[in-house]
Amino acid sequence: MSGTNAAEKLERVYQAVRGLTDFQPKVGLVLGSGLGDYAKNIQVVYELPYSEIEGFPVSTVQGHDGRFIFGMLGDIPIVCMKGRVHYYEGYDISDVVLPIRLMGKLGIKVLFLTNAAGGIKTGFSAGDLMLITDHISVFAPNPLIGPNMADLGPRFPDMTEVYTKELREKVLEIAYEKDIPVEQGVYCQLTGPTYETPAEIRMLKTLGADAVGMSTVVEAIVARHMGLKICGISCISNLAAGLNPNPLSHAEVQAAADEAAPRFTMLLTETIKAVGKNL
Ligand code: HPA
């Protein structure tokens, strides 16, 4: 889809959602594998299944029930994406990032991105949480290709600090206070849907990737384009191919993400409350 059409679609979807709710979120949160129950922490004001928004991409992956949840996390007005769409599902990349742009237009200032990822860095174990310090995007299509949406941001966005330092420091401070172990590293997005080969994992390690997954980076790029503050956290759900004696399975990824969910939930909730106070 050309950038012009993508801009028109964004405007249409924005008007449709604004026709349904006037809720003003300050924080956006994309829930990755294992965090599907996160909504129970939220005082829900309005739930909007993606399927009720005309033209909106709907996730086809098991465990990715797709809906926006608008509500309050303590005093903080938040919108959660329960389920995201992935490029490997066959959507145009501009559709994959449409929900992020929509949340930006709805007024969020800070975006929390979560995912399940394969661990590459020596010493990582399944169940670890990894604060994303930076990313490698060269294996996924850049979602800003096409006419620039100049009302959203510049043609050539700076990418020096995609994952806001102030937010990273807050996550580490809260992890320390709550005694939640947190690793740090560089996340690399591949398209999937195949998991990587051991040779690809050796390549990614050489290139400086600490974790690998099939989401998040394209979302971070459009969020950065719009000038949002971004915080990314991965749940290392498995050791990447070749570092793990067993073949990878979606069930294993889901099980490890479920196991980490209570720690992940506490870290996110406390961070969002601390950050949201100052918005
Ligand atoms: N590779 C890619 N994506 C993933 C993985 C992995 O090992 N684990 C969870 N998502």
mmCIF file of C-alpha atoms and ligand atoms in Angstrom:
data_model
loop_
_atom_site.group_PDB
_atom_site.id
_atom_site.type_symbol
_atom_site.label_atom_id
_atom_site.label_comp_id
_atom_site.label_asym_id
_atom_site.label_seq_id
_atom_site.Cartn_x
_atom_site.Cartn_y
_atom_site.Cartn_z
ATOM 1 C CA MET A 1 0.000 0.000 0.000
ATOM 2 C CA SER A 2 1.387 3.408 -0.844
ATOM 3 C CA GLY A 3 2.027 5.878 1.953
ATOM 4 C CA THR A 4 -0.850 8.040 0.732
ATOM 5 C CA ASN A 5 -3.304 5.175 1.073
ATOM 6 C CA ALA A 6 -1.815 4.215 4.406
ATOM 7 C CA ALA A 7 -2.343 7.801 5.614
ATOM 8 C CA GLU A 8 -5.954 7.762 4.419
ATOM 9 C CA LYS A 9 -6.554 4.416 6.079
ATOM 10 C CA LEU A 10 -5.049 5.642 9.337
ATOM 11 C CA GLU A 11 -7.338 8.674 9.277
ATOM 12 C CA ARG A 12 -10.403 6.490 8.532
ATOM 13 C CA VAL A 13 -9.572 4.085 11.332
ATOM 14 C CA TYR A 14 -8.858 6.961 13.716
ATOM 15 C CA GLN A 15 -12.235 8.574 12.939
ATOM 16 C CA ALA A 16 -13.990 5.211 13.370
ATOM 17 C CA VAL A 17 -12.422 4.646 16.794
ATOM 18 C CA ARG A 18 -13.076 8.234 17.883
ATOM 19 C CA GLY A 19 -16.698 7.645 16.901
ATOM 20 C CA LEU A 20 -16.789 4.838 19.469
ATOM 21 C CA THR A 21 -14.816 6.225 22.391
ATOM 22 C CA ASP A 22 -13.447 9.580 23.516
ATOM 23 C CA PHE A 23 -11.040 7.899 25.952
ATOM 24 C CA GLN A 24 -7.674 9.709 26.064
ATOM 25 C CA PRO A 25 -4.860 7.244 26.775
ATOM 26 C CA LYS A 26 -1.444 8.540 27.823
ATOM 27 C CA VAL A 27 0.329 5.192 27.691
ATOM 28 C CA GLY A 28 0.148 2.402 25.102
ATOM 29 C CA LEU A 29 1.102 -1.177 25.853
ATOM 30 C CA VAL A 30 1.490 -3.994 23.341
ATOM 31 C CA LEU A 31 1.084 -7.343 25.057
ATOM 32 C CA GLY A 32 3.278 -10.124 23.723
ATOM 33 C CA SER A 33 2.993 -13.866 24.277
ATOM 34 C CA GLY A 34 2.286 -14.749 27.900
ATOM 35 C CA LEU A 35 0.854 -11.345 28.826
ATOM 36 C CA GLY A 36 -2.601 -12.034 27.437
ATOM 37 C CA ASP A 37 -4.120 -11.860 30.924
ATOM 38 C CA TYR A 38 -2.594 -8.466 31.664
ATOM 39 C CA ALA A 39 -5.954 -6.784 31.233
ATOM 40 C CA LYS A 40 -7.038 -8.103 34.627
ATOM 41 C CA ASN A 41 -4.828 -5.387 36.161
ATOM 42 C CA ILE A 42 -6.781 -2.722 34.352
ATOM 43 C CA GLN A 43 -10.011 -1.084 35.289
ATOM 44 C CA VAL A 44 -11.543 -1.492 31.870
ATOM 45 C CA VAL A 45 -13.458 1.442 30.407
ATOM 46 C CA TYR A 46 -13.935 0.172 26.872
ATOM 47 C CA GLU A 47 -12.948 -2.920 24.900
ATOM 48 C CA LEU A 48 -12.711 -2.808 21.156
ATOM 49 C CA PRO A 49 -12.092 -6.019 19.168
ATOM 50 C CA TYR A 50 -9.989 -5.258 16.091
ATOM 51 C CA SER A 51 -12.595 -7.093 14.022
ATOM 52 C CA GLU A 52 -15.085 -4.310 14.810
ATOM 53 C CA ILE A 53 -12.885 -1.695 13.139
ATOM 54 C CA GLU A 54 -13.418 -1.800 9.408
ATOM 55 C CA GLY A 55 -10.247 -2.537 7.469
ATOM 56 C CA PHE A 56 -8.242 -3.208 10.615
ATOM 57 C CA PRO A 57 -5.735 -6.111 10.517
ATOM 58 C CA VAL A 58 -6.835 -9.050 12.664
ATOM 59 C CA SER A 59 -4.282 -11.463 14.126
ATOM 60 C CA THR A 60 -4.526 -15.065 13.019
ATOM 61 C CA VAL A 61 -2.056 -16.500 15.551
ATOM 62 C CA GLN A 62 -3.214 -18.720 18.372
ATOM 63 C CA GLY A 63 -2.847 -16.911 21.697
ATOM 64 C CA HIS A 64 -3.146 -13.494 20.011
ATOM 65 C CA ASP A 65 -6.782 -12.623 20.623
ATOM 66 C CA GLY A 66 -7.013 -9.183 19.056
ATOM 67 C CA ARG A 67 -8.570 -6.228 20.848
ATOM 68 C CA PHE A 68 -7.814 -2.814 22.269
ATOM 69 C CA ILE A 69 -8.474 -2.457 25.971
ATOM 70 C CA PHE A 70 -8.944 1.116 27.142
ATOM 71 C CA GLY A 71 -8.897 1.709 30.872
ATOM 72 C CA MET A 72 -7.078 2.839 33.973
ATOM 73 C CA LEU A 73 -3.949 1.290 35.437
ATOM 74 C CA GLY A 74 -4.194 2.948 38.832
ATOM 75 C CA ASP A 75 -4.412 6.633 37.891
ATOM 76 C CA ILE A 76 -2.921 6.185 34.459
ATOM 77 C CA PRO A 77 -5.165 6.138 31.368
ATOM 78 C CA ILE A 78 -3.823 3.345 29.186
ATOM 79 C CA VAL A 79 -4.634 1.519 25.979
ATOM 80 C CA CYS A 80 -3.472 -2.081 25.694
ATOM 81 C CA MET A 81 -3.209 -4.107 22.564
ATOM 82 C CA LYS A 82 -4.150 -7.628 23.445
ATOM 83 C CA GLY A 83 -2.638 -9.344 20.438
ATOM 84 C CA ARG A 84 -0.668 -7.793 17.598
ATOM 85 C CA VAL A 85 -0.414 -8.594 13.926
ATOM 86 C CA HIS A 86 2.818 -9.937 12.507
ATOM 87 C CA TYR A 87 4.307 -9.395 9.076
ATOM 88 C CA TYR A 88 4.481 -13.167 8.485
ATOM 89 C CA GLU A 89 0.683 -13.324 8.582
ATOM 90 C CA GLY A 90 0.751 -11.738 5.150
ATOM 91 C CA TYR A 91 -0.297 -8.181 5.956
ATOM 92 C CA ASP A 92 1.304 -5.240 4.256
ATOM 93 C CA ILE A 93 3.884 -3.725 6.593
ATOM 94 C CA SER A 94 1.838 -0.503 6.791
ATOM 95 C CA ASP A 95 -1.033 -2.579 8.231
ATOM 96 C CA VAL A 96 1.270 -4.250 10.753
ATOM 97 C CA VAL A 97 2.170 -0.831 12.201
ATOM 98 C CA LEU A 98 -1.259 0.776 11.778
ATOM 99 C CA PRO A 99 -2.316 0.012 15.387
ATOM 100 C CA ILE A 100 0.778 1.762 16.750
ATOM 101 C CA ARG A 101 0.118 4.852 14.663
ATOM 102 C CA LEU A 102 -3.492 4.772 15.758
ATOM 103 C CA MET A 103 -2.485 4.743 19.434
ATOM 104 C CA GLY A 104 -0.163 7.669 18.700
ATOM 105 C CA LYS A 105 -3.044 9.622 17.159
ATOM 106 C CA LEU A 106 -5.257 8.705 20.111
ATOM 107 C CA GLY A 107 -2.796 10.601 22.276
ATOM 108 C CA ILE A 108 -0.315 8.211 23.890
ATOM 109 C CA LYS A 109 3.029 9.742 24.812
ATOM 110 C CA VAL A 110 4.812 6.554 25.870
ATOM 111 C CA LEU A 111 4.714 3.142 24.239
ATOM 112 C CA PHE A 112 5.600 -0.093 26.016
ATOM 113 C CA LEU A 113 6.422 -2.938 23.644
ATOM 114 C CA THR A 114 6.653 -6.509 24.901
ATOM 115 C CA ASN A 115 7.378 -9.782 23.158
ATOM 116 C CA ALA A 116 8.645 -13.323 23.522
ATOM 117 C CA ALA A 117 12.097 -13.803 22.020
ATOM 118 C CA GLY A 118 14.785 -16.390 21.500
ATOM 119 C CA GLY A 119 17.857 -15.807 23.635
ATOM 120 C CA ILE A 120 21.200 -15.532 21.851
ATOM 121 C CA LYS A 121 23.516 -13.874 24.377
ATOM 122 C CA THR A 122 25.681 -16.295 26.354
ATOM 123 C CA GLY A 123 24.249 -16.702 29.828
ATOM 124 C CA PHE A 124 20.600 -16.067 28.919
ATOM 125 C CA SER A 125 18.074 -18.705 30.048
ATOM 126 C CA ALA A 126 14.432 -19.353 29.210
ATOM 127 C CA GLY A 127 12.255 -17.202 31.460
ATOM 128 C CA ASP A 128 14.714 -14.265 31.652
ATOM 129 C CA LEU A 129 13.400 -10.748 31.083
ATOM 130 C CA MET A 130 15.503 -8.585 28.755
ATOM 131 C CA LEU A 131 15.243 -4.824 28.630
ATOM 132 C CA ILE A 132 15.753 -3.831 25.000
ATOM 133 C CA THR A 133 18.606 -1.334 24.733
ATOM 134 C CA ASP A 134 18.652 -1.109 20.931
ATOM 135 C CA HIS A 135 17.540 -3.046 17.872
ATOM 136 C CA ILE A 136 18.662 -4.378 14.509
ATOM 137 C CA SER A 137 16.034 -3.801 11.856
ATOM 138 C CA VAL A 138 17.815 -4.778 8.641
ATOM 139 C CA PHE A 139 16.049 -8.147 8.245
ATOM 140 C CA ALA A 140 12.513 -6.757 8.386
ATOM 141 C CA PRO A 141 10.981 -4.331 5.881
ATOM 142 C CA ASN A 142 11.233 -0.729 6.990
ATOM 143 C CA PRO A 143 7.658 0.453 7.653
ATOM 144 C CA LEU A 144 8.543 4.039 6.681
ATOM 145 C CA ILE A 145 9.263 3.135 3.051
ATOM 146 C CA GLY A 146 6.871 5.053 0.808
ATOM 147 C CA PRO A 147 5.765 8.682 0.849
ATOM 148 C CA ASN A 148 6.593 10.194 4.224
ATOM 149 C CA MET A 149 3.603 10.871 6.472
ATOM 150 C CA ALA A 150 4.899 14.328 7.208
ATOM 151 C CA ASP A 151 2.165 15.115 9.742
ATOM 152 C CA LEU A 152 3.490 12.233 11.843
ATOM 153 C CA GLY A 153 7.224 12.769 11.592
ATOM 154 C CA PRO A 154 10.336 13.474 9.503
ATOM 155 C CA ARG A 155 11.503 11.703 6.346
ATOM 156 C CA PHE A 156 14.777 10.556 7.921
ATOM 157 C CA PRO A 157 14.211 9.918 11.615
ATOM 158 C CA ASP A 158 17.178 9.756 13.950
ATOM 159 C CA MET A 159 17.547 6.295 15.525
ATOM 160 C CA THR A 160 20.322 6.971 18.010
ATOM 161 C CA GLU A 161 18.091 6.377 21.016
ATOM 162 C CA VAL A 162 14.996 4.428 20.020
ATOM 163 C CA TYR A 163 14.463 2.959 23.487
ATOM 164 C CA THR A 164 14.334 6.017 25.727
ATOM 165 C CA LYS A 165 17.179 6.084 28.246
ATOM 166 C CA GLU A 166 15.042 7.650 30.968
ATOM 167 C CA LEU A 167 12.538 4.768 30.653
ATOM 168 C CA ARG A 168 15.287 2.143 30.671
ATOM 169 C CA GLU A 169 16.684 3.659 33.854
ATOM 170 C CA LYS A 170 13.232 3.573 35.445
ATOM 171 C CA VAL A 171 12.770 -0.113 34.553
ATOM 172 C CA LEU A 172 16.154 -0.986 36.088
ATOM 173 C CA GLU A 173 15.398 1.059 39.216
ATOM 174 C CA ILE A 174 12.065 -0.719 39.695
ATOM 175 C CA ALA A 175 13.551 -4.133 38.935
ATOM 176 C CA TYR A 176 16.120 -3.489 41.661
ATOM 177 C CA GLU A 177 13.510 -2.293 44.175
ATOM 178 C CA LYS A 178 11.208 -5.259 43.489
ATOM 179 C CA ASP A 179 14.042 -7.766 43.255
ATOM 180 C CA ILE A 180 13.136 -8.812 39.703
ATOM 181 C CA PRO A 181 16.179 -9.959 37.712
ATOM 182 C CA VAL A 182 16.442 -8.082 34.396
ATOM 183 C CA GLU A 183 18.986 -8.604 31.621
ATOM 184 C CA GLN A 184 19.698 -6.056 28.896
ATOM 185 C CA GLY A 185 20.404 -6.454 25.207
ATOM 186 C CA VAL A 186 19.872 -5.806 21.525
ATOM 187 C CA TYR A 187 16.751 -7.258 19.896
ATOM 188 C CA CYS A 188 16.693 -8.269 16.251
ATOM 189 C CA GLN A 189 13.460 -8.748 14.290
ATOM 190 C CA LEU A 190 13.333 -11.324 11.512
ATOM 191 C CA THR A 191 10.205 -11.835 9.473
ATOM 192 C CA GLY A 192 9.466 -15.419 10.566
ATOM 193 C CA PRO A 193 7.345 -17.478 10.548
ATOM 194 C CA THR A 194 10.197 -20.006 10.564
ATOM 195 C CA TYR A 195 12.373 -20.009 13.610
ATOM 196 C CA GLU A 196 16.015 -19.447 12.701
ATOM 197 C CA THR A 197 18.567 -22.041 11.725
ATOM 198 C CA PRO A 198 21.609 -22.508 13.975
ATOM 199 C CA ALA A 199 23.737 -20.841 11.258
ATOM 200 C CA GLU A 200 21.431 -17.808 11.249
ATOM 201 C CA ILE A 201 21.729 -17.586 15.021
ATOM 202 C CA ARG A 202 25.539 -17.662 14.783
ATOM 203 C CA MET A 203 25.296 -14.874 12.191
ATOM 204 C CA LEU A 204 22.989 -12.792 14.400
ATOM 205 C CA LYS A 205 25.310 -13.242 17.365
ATOM 206 C CA THR A 206 28.257 -12.023 15.280
ATOM 207 C CA LEU A 207 26.187 -9.001 14.239
ATOM 208 C CA GLY A 208 25.547 -8.058 17.842
ATOM 209 C CA ALA A 209 22.048 -9.383 18.484
ATOM 210 C CA ASP A 210 21.276 -10.692 21.969
ATOM 211 C CA ALA A 211 17.713 -11.835 21.296
ATOM 212 C CA VAL A 212 15.635 -12.569 18.208
ATOM 213 C CA GLY A 213 11.932 -12.413 17.465
ATOM 214 C CA MET A 214 9.308 -11.657 14.846
ATOM 215 C CA SER A 215 7.846 -8.341 16.017
ATOM 216 C CA THR A 216 8.502 -5.079 17.867
ATOM 217 C CA VAL A 217 11.183 -3.420 15.708
ATOM 218 C CA VAL A 218 8.812 -2.232 12.987
ATOM 219 C CA GLU A 219 6.482 -0.957 15.714
ATOM 220 C CA ALA A 220 9.343 0.871 17.432
ATOM 221 C CA ILE A 221 10.328 2.498 14.134
ATOM 222 C CA VAL A 222 6.917 4.086 13.513
ATOM 223 C CA ALA A 223 6.624 5.059 17.169
ATOM 224 C CA ARG A 224 10.043 6.731 16.992
ATOM 225 C CA HIS A 225 8.981 8.454 13.769
ATOM 226 C CA MET A 226 6.011 9.919 15.661
ATOM 227 C CA GLY A 227 8.243 11.075 18.519
ATOM 228 C CA LEU A 228 6.843 8.698 21.128
ATOM 229 C CA LYS A 229 8.960 7.575 24.050
ATOM 230 C CA ILE A 230 9.534 3.840 23.799
ATOM 231 C CA CYS A 231 10.286 1.080 26.278
ATOM 232 C CA GLY A 232 10.793 -2.495 25.067
ATOM 233 C CA ILE A 233 11.010 -5.646 27.168
ATOM 234 C CA SER A 234 11.425 -9.201 25.892
ATOM 235 C CA CYS A 235 10.651 -12.384 27.699
ATOM 236 C CA ILE A 236 13.344 -14.862 26.678
ATOM 237 C CA SER A 237 11.044 -17.796 26.084
ATOM 238 C CA ASN A 238 13.688 -20.169 24.750
ATOM 239 C CA LEU A 239 17.319 -20.310 23.821
ATOM 240 C CA ALA A 240 17.623 -19.679 20.081
ATOM 241 C CA ALA A 241 18.178 -22.504 17.597
ATOM 242 C CA GLY A 242 21.393 -24.448 18.051
ATOM 243 C CA LEU A 243 21.830 -23.155 21.627
ATOM 244 C CA ASN A 244 19.038 -25.388 22.781
ATOM 245 C CA PRO A 245 19.286 -29.194 22.492
ATOM 246 C CA ASN A 246 15.588 -29.485 21.573
ATOM 247 C CA PRO A 247 13.691 -28.364 18.461
ATOM 248 C CA LEU A 248 11.723 -25.130 19.030
ATOM 249 C CA SER A 249 7.993 -25.219 19.427
ATOM 250 C CA HIS A 250 5.341 -22.538 19.820
ATOM 251 C CA ALA A 251 4.059 -24.460 22.865
ATOM 252 C CA GLU A 252 7.474 -24.165 24.593
ATOM 253 C CA VAL A 253 7.596 -20.434 23.814
ATOM 254 C CA GLN A 254 4.109 -19.969 25.249
ATOM 255 C CA ALA A 255 4.846 -22.041 28.382
ATOM 256 C CA ALA A 256 8.016 -20.081 29.258
ATOM 257 C CA ALA A 257 6.244 -16.776 28.618
ATOM 258 C CA ASP A 258 3.385 -17.881 30.900
ATOM 259 C CA GLU A 259 5.881 -18.799 33.631
ATOM 260 C CA ALA A 260 7.527 -15.365 33.445
ATOM 261 C CA ALA A 261 4.192 -13.529 33.316
ATOM 262 C CA PRO A 262 3.842 -12.689 37.057
ATOM 263 C CA ARG A 263 7.341 -11.072 37.189
ATOM 264 C CA PHE A 264 6.815 -9.413 33.842
ATOM 265 C CA THR A 265 3.440 -8.055 34.951
ATOM 266 C CA MET A 266 4.814 -6.596 38.162
ATOM 267 C CA LEU A 267 7.744 -4.940 36.393
ATOM 268 C CA LEU A 268 5.491 -3.427 33.739
ATOM 269 C CA THR A 269 2.797 -2.257 36.117
ATOM 270 C CA GLU A 270 5.174 -0.543 38.514
ATOM 271 C CA THR A 271 7.096 1.069 35.672
ATOM 272 C CA ILE A 272 3.974 2.332 33.920
ATOM 273 C CA LYS A 273 2.627 3.785 37.165
ATOM 274 C CA ALA A 274 5.935 5.537 37.885
ATOM 275 C CA VAL A 275 6.325 6.874 34.352
ATOM 276 C CA GLY A 276 2.652 7.750 33.887
ATOM 277 C CA LYS A 277 2.637 10.063 36.939
ATOM 278 C CA ASN A 278 4.796 12.558 35.068
ATOM 279 C CA LEU A 279 2.901 12.606 31.772
HETATM 280 N N1 HPA B 1 13.107 -17.026 17.290
HETATM 281 C C1 HPA B 1 12.261 -16.117 16.744
HETATM 282 N N2 HPA B 1 11.180 -15.685 17.369
HETATM 283 C C2 HPA B 1 10.937 -16.163 18.603
HETATM 284 C C3 HPA B 1 11.762 -17.099 19.220
HETATM 285 C C4 HPA B 1 12.921 -17.562 18.509
HETATM 286 O O1 HPA B 1 13.709 -18.385 18.992
HETATM 287 N N3 HPA B 1 11.219 -17.356 20.434
HETATM 288 C C5 HPA B 1 10.112 -16.581 20.548
HETATM 289 N N4 HPA B 1 9.922 -15.860 19.439
#
